C-alpha positions in Angstrom: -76.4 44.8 91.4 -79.9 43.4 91.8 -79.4 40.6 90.0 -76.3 39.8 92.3 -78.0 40.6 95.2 -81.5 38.1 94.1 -78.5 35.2 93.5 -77.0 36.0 97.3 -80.4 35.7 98.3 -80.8 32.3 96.3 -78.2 30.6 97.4 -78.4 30.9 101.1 -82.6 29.9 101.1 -81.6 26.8 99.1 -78.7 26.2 101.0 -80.7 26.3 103.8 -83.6 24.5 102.9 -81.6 21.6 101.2 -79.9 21.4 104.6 -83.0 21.4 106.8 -84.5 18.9 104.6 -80.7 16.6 104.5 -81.0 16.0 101.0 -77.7 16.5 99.7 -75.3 15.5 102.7 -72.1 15.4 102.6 -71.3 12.3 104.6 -73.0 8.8 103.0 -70.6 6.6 104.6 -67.5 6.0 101.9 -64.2 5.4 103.3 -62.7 8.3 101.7 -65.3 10.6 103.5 -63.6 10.2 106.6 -61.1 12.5 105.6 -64.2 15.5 105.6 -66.1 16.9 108.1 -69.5 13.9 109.4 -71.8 17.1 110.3 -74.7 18.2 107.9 -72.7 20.1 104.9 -74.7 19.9 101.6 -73.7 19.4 98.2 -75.2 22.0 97.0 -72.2 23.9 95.0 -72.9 22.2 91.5 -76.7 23.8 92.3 -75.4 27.4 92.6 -72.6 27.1 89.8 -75.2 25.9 87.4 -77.8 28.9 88.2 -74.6 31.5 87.2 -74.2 29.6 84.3 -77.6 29.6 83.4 -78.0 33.5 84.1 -74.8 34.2 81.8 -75.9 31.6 79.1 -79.6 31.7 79.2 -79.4 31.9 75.2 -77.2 29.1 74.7 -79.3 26.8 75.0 -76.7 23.5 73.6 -73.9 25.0 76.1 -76.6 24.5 78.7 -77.7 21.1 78.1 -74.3 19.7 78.4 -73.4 21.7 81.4 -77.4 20.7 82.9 -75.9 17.0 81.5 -72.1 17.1 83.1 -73.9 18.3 86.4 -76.4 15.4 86.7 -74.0 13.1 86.4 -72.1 14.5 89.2 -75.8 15.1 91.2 -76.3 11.0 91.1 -72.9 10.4 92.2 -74.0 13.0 95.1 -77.0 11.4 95.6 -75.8 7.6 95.7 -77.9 7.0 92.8 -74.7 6.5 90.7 -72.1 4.5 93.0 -70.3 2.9 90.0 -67.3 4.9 89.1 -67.0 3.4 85.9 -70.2 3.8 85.0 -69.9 7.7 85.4 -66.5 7.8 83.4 -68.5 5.9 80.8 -71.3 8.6 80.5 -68.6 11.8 81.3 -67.4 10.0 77.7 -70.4 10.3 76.0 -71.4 13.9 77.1 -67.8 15.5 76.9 -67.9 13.3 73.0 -70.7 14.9 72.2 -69.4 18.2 73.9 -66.0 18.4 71.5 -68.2 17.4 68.7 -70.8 20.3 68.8 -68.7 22.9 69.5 -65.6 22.0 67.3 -63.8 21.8 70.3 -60.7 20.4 69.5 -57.1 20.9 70.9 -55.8 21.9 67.2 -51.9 22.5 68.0 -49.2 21.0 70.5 -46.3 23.7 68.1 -44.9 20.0 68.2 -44.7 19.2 64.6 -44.9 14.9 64.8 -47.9 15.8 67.7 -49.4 17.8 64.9 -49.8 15.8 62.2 -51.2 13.2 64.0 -54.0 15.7 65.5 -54.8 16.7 62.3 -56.2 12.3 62.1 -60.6 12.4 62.4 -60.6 9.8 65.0 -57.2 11.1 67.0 -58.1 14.5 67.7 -61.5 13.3 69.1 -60.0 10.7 71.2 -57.0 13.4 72.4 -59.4 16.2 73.3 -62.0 13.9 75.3 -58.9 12.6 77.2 -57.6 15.9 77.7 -61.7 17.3 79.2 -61.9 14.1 81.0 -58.2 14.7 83.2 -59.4 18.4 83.5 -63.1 17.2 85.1 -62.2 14.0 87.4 -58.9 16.3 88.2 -60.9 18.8 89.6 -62.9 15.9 91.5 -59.9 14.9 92.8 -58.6 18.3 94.3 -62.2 19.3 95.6 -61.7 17.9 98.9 -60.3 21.2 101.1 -62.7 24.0 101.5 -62.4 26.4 98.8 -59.4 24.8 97.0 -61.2 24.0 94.1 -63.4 27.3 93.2 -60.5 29.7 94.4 -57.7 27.7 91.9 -60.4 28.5 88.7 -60.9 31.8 90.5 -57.2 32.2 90.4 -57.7 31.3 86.2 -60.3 33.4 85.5 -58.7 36.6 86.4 -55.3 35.6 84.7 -57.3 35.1 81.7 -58.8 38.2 82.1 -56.0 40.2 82.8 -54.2 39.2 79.5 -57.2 39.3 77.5 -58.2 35.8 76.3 -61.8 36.3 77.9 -62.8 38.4 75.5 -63.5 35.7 73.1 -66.7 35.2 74.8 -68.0 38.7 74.3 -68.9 38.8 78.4 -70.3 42.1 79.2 -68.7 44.2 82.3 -71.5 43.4 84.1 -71.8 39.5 83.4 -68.3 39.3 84.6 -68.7 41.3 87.1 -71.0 38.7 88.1 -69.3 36.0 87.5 -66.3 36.7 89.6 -68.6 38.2 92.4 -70.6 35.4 92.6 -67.7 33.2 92.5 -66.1 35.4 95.5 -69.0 34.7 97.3 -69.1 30.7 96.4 -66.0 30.6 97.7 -66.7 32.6 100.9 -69.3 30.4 102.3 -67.3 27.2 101.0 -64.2 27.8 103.0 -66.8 28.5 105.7 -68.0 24.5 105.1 -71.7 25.9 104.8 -72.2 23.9 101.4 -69.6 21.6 99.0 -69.3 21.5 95.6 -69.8 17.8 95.4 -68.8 15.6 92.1 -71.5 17.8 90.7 -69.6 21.5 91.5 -66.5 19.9 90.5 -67.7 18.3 87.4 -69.4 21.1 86.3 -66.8 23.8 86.7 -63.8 21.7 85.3 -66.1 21.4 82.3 -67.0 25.1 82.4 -63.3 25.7 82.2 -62.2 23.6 79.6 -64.6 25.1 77.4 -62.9 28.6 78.2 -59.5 27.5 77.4 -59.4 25.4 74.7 -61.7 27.4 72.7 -59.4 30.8 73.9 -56.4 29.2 72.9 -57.7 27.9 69.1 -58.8 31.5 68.6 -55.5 33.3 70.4 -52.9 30.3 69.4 -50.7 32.8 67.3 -50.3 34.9 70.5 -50.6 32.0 73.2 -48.2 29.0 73.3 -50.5 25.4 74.3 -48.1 25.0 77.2 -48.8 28.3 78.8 -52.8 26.3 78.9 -51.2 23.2 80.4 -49.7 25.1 83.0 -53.0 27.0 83.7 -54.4 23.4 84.3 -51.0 21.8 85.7 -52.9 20.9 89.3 -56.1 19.6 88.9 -54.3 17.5 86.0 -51.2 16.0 86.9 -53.4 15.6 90.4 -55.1 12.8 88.0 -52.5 11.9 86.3 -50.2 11.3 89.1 -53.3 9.3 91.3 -53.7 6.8 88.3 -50.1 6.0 88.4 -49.7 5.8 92.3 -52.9 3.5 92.4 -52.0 1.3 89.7 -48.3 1.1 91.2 -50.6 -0.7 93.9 -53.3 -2.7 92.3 -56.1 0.2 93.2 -58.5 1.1 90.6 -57.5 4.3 89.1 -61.1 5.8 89.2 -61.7 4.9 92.6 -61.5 8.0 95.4 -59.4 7.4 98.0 -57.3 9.5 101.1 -54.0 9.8 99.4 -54.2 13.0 97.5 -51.5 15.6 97.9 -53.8 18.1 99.3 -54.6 15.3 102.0 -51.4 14.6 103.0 -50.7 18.2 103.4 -53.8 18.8 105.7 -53.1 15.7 108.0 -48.8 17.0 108.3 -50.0 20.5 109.3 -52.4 18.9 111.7 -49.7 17.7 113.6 -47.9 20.8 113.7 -50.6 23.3 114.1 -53.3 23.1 116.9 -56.8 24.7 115.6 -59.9 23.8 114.5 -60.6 21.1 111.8 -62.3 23.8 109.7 -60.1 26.4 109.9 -57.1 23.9 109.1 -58.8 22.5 106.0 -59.5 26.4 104.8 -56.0 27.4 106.1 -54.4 24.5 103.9 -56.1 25.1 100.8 -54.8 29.0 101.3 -51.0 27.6 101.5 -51.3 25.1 98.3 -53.1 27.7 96.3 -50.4 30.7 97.6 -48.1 28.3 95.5 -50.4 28.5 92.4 -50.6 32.3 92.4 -47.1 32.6 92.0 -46.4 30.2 89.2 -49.7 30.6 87.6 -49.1 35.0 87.8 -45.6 34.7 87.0 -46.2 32.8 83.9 -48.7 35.2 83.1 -45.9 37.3 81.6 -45.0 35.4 79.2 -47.9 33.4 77.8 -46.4 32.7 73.9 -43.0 31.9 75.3 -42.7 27.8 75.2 -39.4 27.9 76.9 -40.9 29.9 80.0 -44.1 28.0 79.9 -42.3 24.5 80.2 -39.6 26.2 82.5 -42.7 26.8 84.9 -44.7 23.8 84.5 -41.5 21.4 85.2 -40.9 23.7 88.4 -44.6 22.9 89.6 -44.6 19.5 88.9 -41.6 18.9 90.8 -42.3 20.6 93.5 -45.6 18.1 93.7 -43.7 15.0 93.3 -41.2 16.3 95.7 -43.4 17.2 98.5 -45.4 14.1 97.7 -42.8 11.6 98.4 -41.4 13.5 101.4 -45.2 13.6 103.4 -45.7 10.0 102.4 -42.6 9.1 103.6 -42.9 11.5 106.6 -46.3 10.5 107.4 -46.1 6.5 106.8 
């Protein structure tokens, strides 16, 4: 309890301080910041994620130097030092390389048998589960642009996780996840409250933070866990990417470039024209509604995580309900 009530107490005297002293703002002047709020929000959420992490992993010291790596990255895109996307995707390759390498952490079984063999190839699997880390981190970049959205959907995968067991891997004490989630709870509490943003630094951290947790969980559980019931943990921030790089090379955009056209955009800017409050509240109120829809399918496949059948039942469901709702706000709001 102390040491959750000394992180409380962290977080809101750097939060304030970085504000007073506008080092982190939100607003630098990119086109696809007019979306977000101009006033003084700092990026400070890659700051506090990376204090939990180093309170739960303060003995790992290899797991901390690429998280203290993923995060700096993110920090000089924050900071403007780093304006080049390309140049970041370049060095995300060279940390999350070195990342897989390390710690063995490679996606061993697709229960597809062709897929299999050719994971089983030295230079495939490395290529296969960087591409895989690298979708999960810009994926969560992507979706990290409503208040909470971002913390609350891993939020929302932690506790499944939890509740079926695959935590445990990590030997977490009660009371370091106990802090986690608390700390988490209260992350998300002042984010939907726009009093800091996670930044490319929050977002690249956590996605990274994540995809250790699962593909690690699932090579130790994969006779009790089907891959696909891991893809559908991950379907959003994912097919998110996924679906960006198709729609911006359908129009001669650069695939790693940010821009307004995200799903969770176009949902924000419809409800804005059908309910009248406050900016704020309507960016907090719309990342409630998409991740309502991620409860269910995420909780309900929850029941059945070594069923394929279910698994793919559910993620084909999801991503048609994207693609669906997608084409009907672009069309709607064109």
């Amino acid at each position: 309890m102390i040491k959750i009530v000394i992180y409380f107490f962290t977080v809101l005297l750097l939060n304030f301080l970085i504000k007073k002293l506008n080092f982190l703002p939100n607003f630098i002047g990119h086109k696809h910041q007019l979306f977000i709020s101009k006033k003084n929000v700092p990026l400070t959420g890659g700051i506090f994620i990376l204090i939990i992490f180093f309170v739960l992993f303060f003995k790992n010291l290899y797991l901390l130097f690429f998280f203290t790596s993923i995060f700096l990255i993110g920090f000089c895109g924050d900071k403007n030092y780093l304006i080049s996307p390309s140049k970041r995707l370049i060095l995300q390759i060279i940390i999350v390389l070195l990342f897989v390498h390390h710690f063995d952490l490679f996606i061993v079984s697709s229960r597809i048998e062709t897929l299999d063999l050719i994971l089983n190839n030295f230079y495939f699997k490395y290529i296969f589960s960087v591409f895989c880390i690298l979708i999960l981190i810009n994926g969560s970049n992507f979706i990290d642009g409503l208040n909470g959205l971002l913390i609350s959907y891993f939020l929302i995968i932690l506790f499944v996780i939890y509740k079926i067991g695959l935590i445990d891997l990590f030997n977490f004490s009660h009371d370091n996840l106990i802090f986690l989630f608390i700390c988490l709870i209260f992350l998300l509490l002042l984010n939907y409250f726009s009093l800091f943003f996670l930044g490319d630094s929050g977002s690249y951290l956590i996605g990274l933070f994540i995809a250790y947790i699962l593909i690690a969980s699932f090579n130790y559980y994969q006779l009790v866990v089907t891959p696909y019931f891991i893809i559908l943990l991950l379907w959003y921030p994912c097919f998110e990417n996924l679906f960006s790089i198709i729609r911006k090379n359908k129009i001669g955009f650069s695939p790693i470039a940010p821009d307004n056209k995200h799903l969770h955009q176009l949902i924000y800017i419809y409800l804005k024209t059908k309910i009248n409050i406050g900016k704020n509240y309507l960016n907090s109120l719309t990342s409630i509604f998409i991740n309502i829809f991620n409860i269910l399918i995420i909780y309900s496949a929850s029941f059945q995580p070594n069923h394929t059948m279910y698994q793919i039942f559910h993620l084909i469901f999801a991503v048609a309900t994207y693609v669906i709702l997608y084409l009907f706000l672009a069309k709607k709001l064109n």
